[in-house]
Short mmCIF file of C-alpha atoms and ligand atoms in Angstrom, two decimals:
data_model
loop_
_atom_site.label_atom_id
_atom_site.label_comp_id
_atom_site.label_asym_id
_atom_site.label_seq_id
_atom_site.Cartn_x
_atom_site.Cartn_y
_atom_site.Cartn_z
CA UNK A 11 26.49 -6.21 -1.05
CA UNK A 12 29.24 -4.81 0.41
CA UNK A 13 29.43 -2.97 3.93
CA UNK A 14 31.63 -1.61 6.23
CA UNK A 15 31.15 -0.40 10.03
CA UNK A 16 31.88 2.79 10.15
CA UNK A 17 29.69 6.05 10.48
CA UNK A 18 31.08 7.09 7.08
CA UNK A 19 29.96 4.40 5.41
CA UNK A 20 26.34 4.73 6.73
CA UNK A 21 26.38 8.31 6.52
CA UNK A 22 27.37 7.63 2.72
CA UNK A 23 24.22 5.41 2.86
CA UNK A 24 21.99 7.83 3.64
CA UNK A 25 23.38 10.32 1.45
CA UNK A 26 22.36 7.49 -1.13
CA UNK A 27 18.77 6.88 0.30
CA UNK A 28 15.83 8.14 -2.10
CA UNK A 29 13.66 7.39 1.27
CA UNK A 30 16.01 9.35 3.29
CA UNK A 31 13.97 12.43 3.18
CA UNK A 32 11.06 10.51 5.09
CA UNK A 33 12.61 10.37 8.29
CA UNK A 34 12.12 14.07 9.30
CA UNK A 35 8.04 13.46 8.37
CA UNK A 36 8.05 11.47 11.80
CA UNK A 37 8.38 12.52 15.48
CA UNK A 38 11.34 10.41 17.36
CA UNK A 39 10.79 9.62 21.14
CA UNK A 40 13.09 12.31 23.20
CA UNK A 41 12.26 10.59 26.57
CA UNK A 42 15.70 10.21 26.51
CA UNK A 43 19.21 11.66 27.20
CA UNK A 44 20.50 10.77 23.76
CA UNK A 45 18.72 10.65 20.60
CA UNK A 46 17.17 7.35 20.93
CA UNK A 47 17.48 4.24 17.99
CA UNK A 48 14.01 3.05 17.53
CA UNK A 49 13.94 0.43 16.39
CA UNK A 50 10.31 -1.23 17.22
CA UNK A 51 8.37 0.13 14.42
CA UNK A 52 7.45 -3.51 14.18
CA UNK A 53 5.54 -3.24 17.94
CA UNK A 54 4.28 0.52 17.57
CA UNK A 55 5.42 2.67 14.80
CA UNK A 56 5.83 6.03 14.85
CA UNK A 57 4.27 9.07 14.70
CA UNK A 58 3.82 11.20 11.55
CA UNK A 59 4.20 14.95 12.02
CA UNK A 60 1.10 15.30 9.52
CA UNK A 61 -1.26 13.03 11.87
CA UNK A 62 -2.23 15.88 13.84
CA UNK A 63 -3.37 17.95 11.25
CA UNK A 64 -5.40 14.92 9.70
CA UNK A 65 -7.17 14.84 12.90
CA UNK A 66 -7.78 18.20 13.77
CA UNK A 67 -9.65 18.48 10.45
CA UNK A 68 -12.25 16.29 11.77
CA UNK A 69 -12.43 17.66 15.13
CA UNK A 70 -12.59 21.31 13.49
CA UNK A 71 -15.27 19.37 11.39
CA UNK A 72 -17.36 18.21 14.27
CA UNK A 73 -17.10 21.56 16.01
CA UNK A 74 -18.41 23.40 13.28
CA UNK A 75 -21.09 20.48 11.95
CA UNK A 76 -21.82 18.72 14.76
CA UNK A 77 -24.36 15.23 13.32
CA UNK A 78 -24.26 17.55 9.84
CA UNK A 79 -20.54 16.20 9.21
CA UNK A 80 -21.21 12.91 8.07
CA UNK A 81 -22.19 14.38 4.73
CA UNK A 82 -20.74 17.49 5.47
CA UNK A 83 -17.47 17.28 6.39
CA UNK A 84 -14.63 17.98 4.33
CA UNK A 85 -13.83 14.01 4.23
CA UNK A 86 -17.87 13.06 4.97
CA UNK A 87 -17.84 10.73 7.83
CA UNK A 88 -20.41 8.47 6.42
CA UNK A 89 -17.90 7.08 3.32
CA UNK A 90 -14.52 8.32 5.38
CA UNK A 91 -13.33 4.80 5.03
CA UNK A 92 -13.53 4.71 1.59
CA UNK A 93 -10.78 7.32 1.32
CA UNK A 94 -8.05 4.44 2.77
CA UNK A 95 -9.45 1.81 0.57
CA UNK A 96 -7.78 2.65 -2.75
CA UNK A 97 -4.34 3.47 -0.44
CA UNK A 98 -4.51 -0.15 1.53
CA UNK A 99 -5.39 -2.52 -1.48
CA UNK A 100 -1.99 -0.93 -2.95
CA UNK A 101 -0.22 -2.15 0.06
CA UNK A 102 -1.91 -5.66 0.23
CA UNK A 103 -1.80 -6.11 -3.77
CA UNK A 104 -5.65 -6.38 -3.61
CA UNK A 105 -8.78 -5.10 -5.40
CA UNK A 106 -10.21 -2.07 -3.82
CA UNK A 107 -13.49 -4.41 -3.19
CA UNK A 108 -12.02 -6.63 -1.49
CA UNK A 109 -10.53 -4.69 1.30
CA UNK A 110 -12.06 -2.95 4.13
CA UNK A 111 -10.67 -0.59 7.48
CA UNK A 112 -12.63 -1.32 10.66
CA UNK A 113 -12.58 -2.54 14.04
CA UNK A 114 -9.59 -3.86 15.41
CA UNK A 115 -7.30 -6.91 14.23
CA UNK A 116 -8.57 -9.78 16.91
CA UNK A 117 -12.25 -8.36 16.29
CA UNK A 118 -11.83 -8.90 12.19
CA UNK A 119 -10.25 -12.32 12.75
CA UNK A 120 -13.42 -13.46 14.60
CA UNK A 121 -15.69 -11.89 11.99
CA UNK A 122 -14.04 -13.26 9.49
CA UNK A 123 -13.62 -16.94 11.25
CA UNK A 124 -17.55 -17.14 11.43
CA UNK A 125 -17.37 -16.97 7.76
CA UNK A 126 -14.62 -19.03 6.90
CA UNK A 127 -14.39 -21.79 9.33
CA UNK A 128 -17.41 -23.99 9.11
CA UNK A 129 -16.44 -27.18 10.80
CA UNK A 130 -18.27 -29.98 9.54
CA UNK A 131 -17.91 -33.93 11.57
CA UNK A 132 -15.63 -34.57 9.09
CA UNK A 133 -13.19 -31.35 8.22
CA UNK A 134 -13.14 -29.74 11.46
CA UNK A 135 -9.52 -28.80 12.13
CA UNK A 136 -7.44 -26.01 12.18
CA UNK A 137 -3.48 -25.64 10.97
CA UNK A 138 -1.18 -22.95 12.62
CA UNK A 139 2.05 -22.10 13.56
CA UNK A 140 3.18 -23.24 17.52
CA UNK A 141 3.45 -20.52 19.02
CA UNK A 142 1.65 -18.09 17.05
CA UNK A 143 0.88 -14.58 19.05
CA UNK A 144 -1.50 -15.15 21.88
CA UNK A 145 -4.15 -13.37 20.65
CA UNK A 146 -3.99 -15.52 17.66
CA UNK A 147 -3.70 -18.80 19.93
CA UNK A 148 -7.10 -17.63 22.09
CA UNK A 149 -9.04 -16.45 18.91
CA UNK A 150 -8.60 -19.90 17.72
CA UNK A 151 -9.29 -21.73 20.76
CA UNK A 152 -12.19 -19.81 21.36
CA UNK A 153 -13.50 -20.53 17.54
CA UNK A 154 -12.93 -24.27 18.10
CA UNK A 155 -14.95 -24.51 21.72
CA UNK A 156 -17.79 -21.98 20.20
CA UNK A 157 -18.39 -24.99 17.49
CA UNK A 158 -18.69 -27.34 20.68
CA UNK A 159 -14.91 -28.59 19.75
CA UNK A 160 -11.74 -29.59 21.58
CA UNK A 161 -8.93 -27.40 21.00
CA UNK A 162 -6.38 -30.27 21.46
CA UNK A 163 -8.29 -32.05 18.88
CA UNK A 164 -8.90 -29.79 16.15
CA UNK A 165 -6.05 -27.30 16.53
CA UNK A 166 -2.32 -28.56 14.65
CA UNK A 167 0.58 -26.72 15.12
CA UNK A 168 3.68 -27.19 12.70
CA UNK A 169 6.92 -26.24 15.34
CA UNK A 170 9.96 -26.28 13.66
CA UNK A 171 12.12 -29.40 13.66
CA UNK A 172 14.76 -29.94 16.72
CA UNK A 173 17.33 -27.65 16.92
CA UNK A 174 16.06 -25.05 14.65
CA UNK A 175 14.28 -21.81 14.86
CA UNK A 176 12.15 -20.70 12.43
CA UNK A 177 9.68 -23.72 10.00
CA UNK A 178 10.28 -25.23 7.01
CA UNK A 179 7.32 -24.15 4.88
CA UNK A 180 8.14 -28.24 3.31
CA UNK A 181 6.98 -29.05 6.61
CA UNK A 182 4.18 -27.02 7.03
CA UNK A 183 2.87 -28.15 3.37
CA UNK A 184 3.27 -31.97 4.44
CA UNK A 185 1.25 -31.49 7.91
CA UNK A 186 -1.45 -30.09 5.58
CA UNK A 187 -1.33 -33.01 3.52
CA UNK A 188 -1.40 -35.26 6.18
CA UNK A 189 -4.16 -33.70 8.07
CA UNK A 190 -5.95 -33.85 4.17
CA UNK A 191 -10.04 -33.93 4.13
CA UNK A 192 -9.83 -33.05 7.96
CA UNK A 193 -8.68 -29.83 7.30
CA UNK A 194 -11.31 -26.59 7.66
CA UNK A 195 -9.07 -24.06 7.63
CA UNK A 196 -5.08 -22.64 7.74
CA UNK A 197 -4.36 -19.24 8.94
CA UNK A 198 -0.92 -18.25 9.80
CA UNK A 199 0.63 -15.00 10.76
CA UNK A 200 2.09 -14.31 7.52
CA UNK A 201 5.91 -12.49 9.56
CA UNK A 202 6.21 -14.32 12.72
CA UNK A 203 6.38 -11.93 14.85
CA UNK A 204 8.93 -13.67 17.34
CA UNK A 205 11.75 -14.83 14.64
CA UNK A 206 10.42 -12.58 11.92
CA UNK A 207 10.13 -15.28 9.43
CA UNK A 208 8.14 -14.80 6.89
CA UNK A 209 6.06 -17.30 4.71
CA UNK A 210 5.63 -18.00 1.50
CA UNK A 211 1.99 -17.24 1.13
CA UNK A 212 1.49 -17.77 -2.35
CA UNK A 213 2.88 -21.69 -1.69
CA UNK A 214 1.36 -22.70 1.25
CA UNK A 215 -2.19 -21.16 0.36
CA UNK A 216 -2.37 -23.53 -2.60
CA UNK A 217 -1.48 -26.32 -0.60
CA UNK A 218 -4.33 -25.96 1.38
CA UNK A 219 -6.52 -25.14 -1.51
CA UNK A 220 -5.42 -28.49 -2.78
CA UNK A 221 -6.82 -30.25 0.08
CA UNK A 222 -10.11 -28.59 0.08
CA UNK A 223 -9.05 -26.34 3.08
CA UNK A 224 -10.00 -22.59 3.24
CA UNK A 225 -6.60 -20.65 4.11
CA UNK A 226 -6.46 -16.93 6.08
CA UNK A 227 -3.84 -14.68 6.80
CA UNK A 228 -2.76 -12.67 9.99
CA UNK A 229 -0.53 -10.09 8.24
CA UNK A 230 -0.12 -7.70 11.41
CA UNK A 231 3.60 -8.16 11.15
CA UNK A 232 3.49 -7.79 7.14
CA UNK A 233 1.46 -4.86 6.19
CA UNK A 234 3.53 -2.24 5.50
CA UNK A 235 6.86 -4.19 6.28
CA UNK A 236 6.62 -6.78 3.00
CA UNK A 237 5.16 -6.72 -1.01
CA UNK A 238 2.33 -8.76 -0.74
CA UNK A 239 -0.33 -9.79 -3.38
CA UNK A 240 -3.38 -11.26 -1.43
CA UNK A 241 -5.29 -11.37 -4.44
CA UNK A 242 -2.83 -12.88 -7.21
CA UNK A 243 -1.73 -15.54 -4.10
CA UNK A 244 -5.83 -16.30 -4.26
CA UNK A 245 -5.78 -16.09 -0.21
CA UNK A 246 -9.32 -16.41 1.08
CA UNK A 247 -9.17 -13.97 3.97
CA UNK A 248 -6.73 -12.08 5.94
CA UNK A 249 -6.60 -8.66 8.53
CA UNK A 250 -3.84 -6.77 9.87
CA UNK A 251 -3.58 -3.87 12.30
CA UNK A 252 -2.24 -0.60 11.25
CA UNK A 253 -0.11 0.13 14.23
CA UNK A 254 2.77 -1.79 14.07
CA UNK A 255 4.58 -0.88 10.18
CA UNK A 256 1.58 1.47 9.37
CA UNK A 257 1.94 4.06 12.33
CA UNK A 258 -1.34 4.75 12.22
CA UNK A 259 -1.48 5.33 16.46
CA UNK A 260 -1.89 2.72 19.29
CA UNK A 261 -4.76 0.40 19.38
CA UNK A 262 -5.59 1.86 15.87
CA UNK A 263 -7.57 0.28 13.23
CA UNK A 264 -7.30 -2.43 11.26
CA UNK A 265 -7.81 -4.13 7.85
CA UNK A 266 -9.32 -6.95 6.07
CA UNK A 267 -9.27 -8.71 3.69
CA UNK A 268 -12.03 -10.55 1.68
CA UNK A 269 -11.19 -12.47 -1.88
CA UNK A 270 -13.47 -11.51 -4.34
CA UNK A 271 -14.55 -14.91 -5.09
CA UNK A 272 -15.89 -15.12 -1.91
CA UNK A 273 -17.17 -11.47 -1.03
CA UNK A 274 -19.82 -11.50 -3.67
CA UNK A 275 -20.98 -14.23 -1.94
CA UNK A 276 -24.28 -12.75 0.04
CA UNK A 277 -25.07 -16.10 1.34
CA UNK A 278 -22.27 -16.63 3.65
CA UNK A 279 -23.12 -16.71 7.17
CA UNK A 280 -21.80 -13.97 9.33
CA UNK A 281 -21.89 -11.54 11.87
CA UNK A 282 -24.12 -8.45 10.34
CA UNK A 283 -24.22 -4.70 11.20
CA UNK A 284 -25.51 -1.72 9.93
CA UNK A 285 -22.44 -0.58 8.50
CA UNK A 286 -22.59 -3.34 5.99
CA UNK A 287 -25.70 -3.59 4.71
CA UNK A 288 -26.29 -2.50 1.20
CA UNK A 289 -25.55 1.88 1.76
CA UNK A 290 -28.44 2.79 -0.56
CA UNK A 291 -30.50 1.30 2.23
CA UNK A 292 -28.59 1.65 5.30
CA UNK A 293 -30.63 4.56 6.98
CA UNK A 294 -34.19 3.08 5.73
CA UNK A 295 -33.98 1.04 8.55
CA UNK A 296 -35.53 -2.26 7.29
CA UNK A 297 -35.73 -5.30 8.19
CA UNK A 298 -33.65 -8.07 6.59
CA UNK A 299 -29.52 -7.96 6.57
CA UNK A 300 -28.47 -7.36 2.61
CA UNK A 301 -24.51 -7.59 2.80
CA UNK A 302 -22.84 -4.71 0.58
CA UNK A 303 -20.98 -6.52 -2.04
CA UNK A 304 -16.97 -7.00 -1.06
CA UNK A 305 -15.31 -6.89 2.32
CA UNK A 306 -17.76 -3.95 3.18
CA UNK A 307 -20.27 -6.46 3.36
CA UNK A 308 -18.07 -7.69 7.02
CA UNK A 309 -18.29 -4.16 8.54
CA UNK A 310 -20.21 -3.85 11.66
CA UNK A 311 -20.01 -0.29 12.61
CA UNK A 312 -19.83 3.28 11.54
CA UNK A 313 -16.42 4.21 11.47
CA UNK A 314 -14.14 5.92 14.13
CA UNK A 315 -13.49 8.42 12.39
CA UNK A 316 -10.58 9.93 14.92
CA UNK A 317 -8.86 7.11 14.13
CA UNK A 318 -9.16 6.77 10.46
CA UNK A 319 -7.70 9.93 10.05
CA UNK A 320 -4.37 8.97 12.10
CA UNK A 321 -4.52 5.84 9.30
CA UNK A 322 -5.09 8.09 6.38
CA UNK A 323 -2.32 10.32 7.48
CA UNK A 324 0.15 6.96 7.51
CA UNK A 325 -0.97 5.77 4.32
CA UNK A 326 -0.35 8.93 2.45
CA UNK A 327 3.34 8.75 2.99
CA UNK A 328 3.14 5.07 1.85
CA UNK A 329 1.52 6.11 -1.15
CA UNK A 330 4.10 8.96 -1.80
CA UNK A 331 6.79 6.12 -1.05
CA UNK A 332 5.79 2.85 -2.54
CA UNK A 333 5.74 -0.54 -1.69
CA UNK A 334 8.34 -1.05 -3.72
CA UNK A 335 10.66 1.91 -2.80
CA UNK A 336 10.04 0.44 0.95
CA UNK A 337 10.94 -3.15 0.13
CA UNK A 338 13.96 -2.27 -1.62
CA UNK A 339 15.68 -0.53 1.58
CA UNK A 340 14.20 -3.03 3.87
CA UNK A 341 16.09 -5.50 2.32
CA UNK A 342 19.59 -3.16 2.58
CA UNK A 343 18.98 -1.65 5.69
CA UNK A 344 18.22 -5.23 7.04
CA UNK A 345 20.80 -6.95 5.95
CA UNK A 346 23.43 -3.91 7.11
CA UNK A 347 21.74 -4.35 10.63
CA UNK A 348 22.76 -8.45 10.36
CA UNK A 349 26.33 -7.39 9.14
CA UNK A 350 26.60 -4.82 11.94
CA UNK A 351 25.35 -7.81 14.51
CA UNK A 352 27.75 -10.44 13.03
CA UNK A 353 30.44 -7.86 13.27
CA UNK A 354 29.95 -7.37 16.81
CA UNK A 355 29.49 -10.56 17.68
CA UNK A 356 32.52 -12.34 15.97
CA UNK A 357 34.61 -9.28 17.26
CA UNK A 358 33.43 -10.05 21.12
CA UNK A 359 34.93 -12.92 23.13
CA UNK A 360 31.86 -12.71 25.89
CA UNK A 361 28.93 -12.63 23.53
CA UNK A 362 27.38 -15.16 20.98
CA UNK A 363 24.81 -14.17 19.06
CA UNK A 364 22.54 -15.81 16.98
CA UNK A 365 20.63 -13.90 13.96
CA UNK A 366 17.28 -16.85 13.73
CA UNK A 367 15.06 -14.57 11.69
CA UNK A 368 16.06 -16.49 8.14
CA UNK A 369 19.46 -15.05 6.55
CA UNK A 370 17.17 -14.33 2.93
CA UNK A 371 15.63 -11.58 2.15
CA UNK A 372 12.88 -13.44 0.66
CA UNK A 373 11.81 -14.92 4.26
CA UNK A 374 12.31 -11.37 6.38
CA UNK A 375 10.60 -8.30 6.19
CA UNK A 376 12.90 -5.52 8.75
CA UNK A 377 12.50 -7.31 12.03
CA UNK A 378 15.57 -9.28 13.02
CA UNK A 379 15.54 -11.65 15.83
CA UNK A 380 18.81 -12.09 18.18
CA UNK A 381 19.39 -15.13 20.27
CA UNK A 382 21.67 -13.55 22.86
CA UNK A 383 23.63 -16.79 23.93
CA UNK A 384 23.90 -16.16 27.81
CA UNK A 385 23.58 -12.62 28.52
CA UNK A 386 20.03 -11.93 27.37
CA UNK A 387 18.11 -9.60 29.48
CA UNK A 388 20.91 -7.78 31.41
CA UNK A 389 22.18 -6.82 27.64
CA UNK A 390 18.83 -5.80 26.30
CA UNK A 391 18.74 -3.17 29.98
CA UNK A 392 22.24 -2.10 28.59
CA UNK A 393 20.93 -1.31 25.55
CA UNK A 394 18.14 0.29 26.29
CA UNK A 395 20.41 3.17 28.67
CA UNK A 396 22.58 3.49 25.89
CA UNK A 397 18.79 4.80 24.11
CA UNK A 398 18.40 1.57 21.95
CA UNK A 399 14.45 0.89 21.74
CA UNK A 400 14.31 -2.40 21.51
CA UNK A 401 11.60 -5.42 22.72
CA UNK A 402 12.90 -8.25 24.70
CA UNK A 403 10.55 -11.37 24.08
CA UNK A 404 10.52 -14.02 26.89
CA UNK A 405 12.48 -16.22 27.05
CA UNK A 406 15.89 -15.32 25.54
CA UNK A 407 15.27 -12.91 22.34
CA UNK A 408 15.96 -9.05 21.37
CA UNK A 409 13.65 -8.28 18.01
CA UNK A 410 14.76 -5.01 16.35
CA UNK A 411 13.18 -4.06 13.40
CA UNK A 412 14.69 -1.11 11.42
CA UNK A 413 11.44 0.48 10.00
CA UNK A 414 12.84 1.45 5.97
CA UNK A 415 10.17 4.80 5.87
CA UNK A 416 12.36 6.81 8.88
CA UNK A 417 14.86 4.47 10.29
CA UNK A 418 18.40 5.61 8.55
CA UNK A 419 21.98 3.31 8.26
CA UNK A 420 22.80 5.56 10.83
CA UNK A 421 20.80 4.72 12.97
CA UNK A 422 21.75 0.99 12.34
CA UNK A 423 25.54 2.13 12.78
CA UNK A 424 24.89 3.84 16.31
CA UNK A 425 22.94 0.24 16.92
CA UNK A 426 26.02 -1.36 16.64
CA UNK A 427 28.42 0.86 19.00
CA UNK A 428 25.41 0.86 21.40
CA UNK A 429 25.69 -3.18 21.31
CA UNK A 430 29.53 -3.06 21.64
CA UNK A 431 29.36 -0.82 25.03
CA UNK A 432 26.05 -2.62 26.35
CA UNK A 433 28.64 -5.78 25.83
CA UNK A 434 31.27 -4.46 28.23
CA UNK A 435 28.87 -3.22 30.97
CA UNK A 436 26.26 -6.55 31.15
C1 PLP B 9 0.06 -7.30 17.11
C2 PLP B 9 -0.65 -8.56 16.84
C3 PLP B 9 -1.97 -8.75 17.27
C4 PLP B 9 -2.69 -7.68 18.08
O1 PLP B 9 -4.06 -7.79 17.99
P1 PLP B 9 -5.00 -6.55 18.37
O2 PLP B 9 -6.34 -7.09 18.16
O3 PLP B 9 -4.64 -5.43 17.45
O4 PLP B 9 -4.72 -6.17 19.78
C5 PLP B 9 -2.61 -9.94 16.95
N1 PLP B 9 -1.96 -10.91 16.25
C6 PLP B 9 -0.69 -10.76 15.82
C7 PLP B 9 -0.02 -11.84 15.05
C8 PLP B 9 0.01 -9.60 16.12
O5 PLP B 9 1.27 -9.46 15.74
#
């Protein structure tokens, strides 16, 4: 591909862009002087203009049906999640039984850890990535102790080898050998969210099929950003949030994930509520926990439904979009945001910077990670007057991830003089 710095040549871009029209669906931040670059859609995306409306229909709802709504309501409140299965499976690449929205993302990793690992004396341990996201690091721990475990014992992390970044999946697929009929269970965040690599899936979960090991997925840094086909890939589990590339509001609800071969499954122990016991039945209040069939079967709770609408409003541009659509200008925006950087950097005697998310677009979704050789934080406060919204991750690394449904080449261009001037004045 060929690409050019100049505002011409991104304008031209844009001009180009069937996705172009998305941009003015979502509200941009005007907290600042200048029209900001935002460019964490990977931390907390943004806004649709349509999310109000999607929610005021359930608060007009409530007003005017008070308990009544939940069979009711326009969207009734007792199946309202059912209206974002058919639009997340698309994005995951899964059956619509095998995917469910509720709770949060650290809640549905628990739930589905008490299904999935079952440490026995002998297969006990757990393969990760070092350094995976804390939450990830303590829901793991946690898991490990709860089975009466030490975490230095039965957690492995695969780091990546001396003076490199991001992990060879090679690697990772030979520490799961070696590990062999010790391990339980492999779950990975499927985009790292510090160096925004991100795994082969398909690969590595059949290497730890082939030991015996049952392999889950954090995709909160791939739903929405990458094509992904749980089901085809024959992952066991896996749950995302729908905040970060979904823009579906802060703190807002999440996904999972169940396999079919393993959802039909009634006699798998977990964690039972209300909300997933067989719906025929739910409000005869027996005793005796009958799991619905699928990755209903792992709900606990009635939905909040306040939230699910912000969700439903997000996934109806995605469905007027496609994954597909998306993926193909993540991959050019992306890679004109690396050109732009390498520019910049090659061009400056005082800077050095260091692209480590993986140069293919293969291994990246939109989030690019920059090692800023010596100036690191004072440049990311430069940037950030010159109305860059970036994320500076401790110790030494700016992440900007142009988001492909309202982030333009424009906006990737204006990234680039923004750099140039923060350059000068850190
Ligand atoms: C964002 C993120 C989380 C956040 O978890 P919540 O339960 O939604 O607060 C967890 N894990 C990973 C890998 C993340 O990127």
């Amino acid at each position: 591909m060929h690409y050019e710095n100049s505002l011409a040549f991104a304008r031209k871009k844009d001009q180009d862009d069937p996705l172009s029209k998305y941009r003015q669906d979502f509200f941009f931040p005007d907290f600042h002087d200048e029209e900001v670059v935002y460019f964490t859609g990977n931390s907390l995306g943004l806004q649709p203009k349509a999310t109000k409306d999607y929610i005021q229909q359930e608060l007009d709802d409530w007003a005017k049906w008070g308990v009544e709504g939940h069979f009711e309501a326009k969207n009734p409140w007792f199946s309202y999640h059912e209206l974002l299965t058919p639009k997340i499976a698309k994005i995951v690449g899964a059956n619509e039984k095998e995917v469910v929205v509720t709770h949060s993302l650290t809640t549905n990793l628990h739930l589905l850890m008490v299904s999935f690992y079952r440490p026995t004396e002998r297969r006990y341990k757990i393969l990760c990535e070092g350094k995976a996201f804390p939450s990830d690091q303590y829901a793991l721990e946690s898991q490990v102790k709860f089975h009466g475990l030490e975490p230095a014992d039965a957690i492995v992390e695969v780091f990546p080898r001396d003076g490199e970044h991001t992990l060879r999946e090679e690697d990772i697929i030979a520490k799961i050998n070696e590990v062999g009929d010790e391990l339980a269970l492999v779950m990975i965040g499927g985009v790292n969210y510090y160096t925004g690599q991100f795994f082969d899936i398909k690969s590595v979960t059949e290497a730890g099929h082939e030991v015996g090991a049952v392999v889950g997925w954090d995709l909160a840094h791939a739903a929405g950003n990458v094509e992904l086909h749980l089901h085809d890939w024959h992952v066991d589990f896996a749950a995302w949030c729908s905040y970060k590339y979904l823009n579906s509001s802060p703190g807002g609800v999440s996904g999972m994930f169940v396999h079919e071969k393993h959802s039909k499954n009634k006699e798998l122990p977990r964690f039972a509520g209300w909300w997933g016991h067989n719906k025929d039945e739910r409000f005869q209040m027996k005793p005796g926990f009958d799991p619905i069939e699928g990755a209903e079967g792992w709900q606990l709770s009635n939905a909040p439904v306040l939230g699910m609408a912000a969700h439903n409003a997000s996934l109806d541009i995605f469905q007027r979009a496609g994954m597909a659509a998306i993926s193909e200008k993540r991959n050019d925006l992306t890679a004109y945001l690396e050109f732009i950087i390498n520019k910049i950097s090659d061009e400056s005697d005082l800077v050095d910077f260091e692209v480590i998310t993986p140069h293919d677009p293969k291994k990246r979704g939109a989030q690019l990670s920059i090692l800023a050789h010596g100036q690191g934080k004072a440049l990311f406060d430069a940037l950030s007057k010159e109305g860059v919204v970036a994320d500076w991750r401790e110790p030494n690394v700016i992440r900007v991830a142009p988001a492909p449904l309202y982030n333009s080449f424009e906006d990737v261009y204006r990234f680039g003089e923004a750099l140039r001037t923060s350059i000068s004045e850190s």
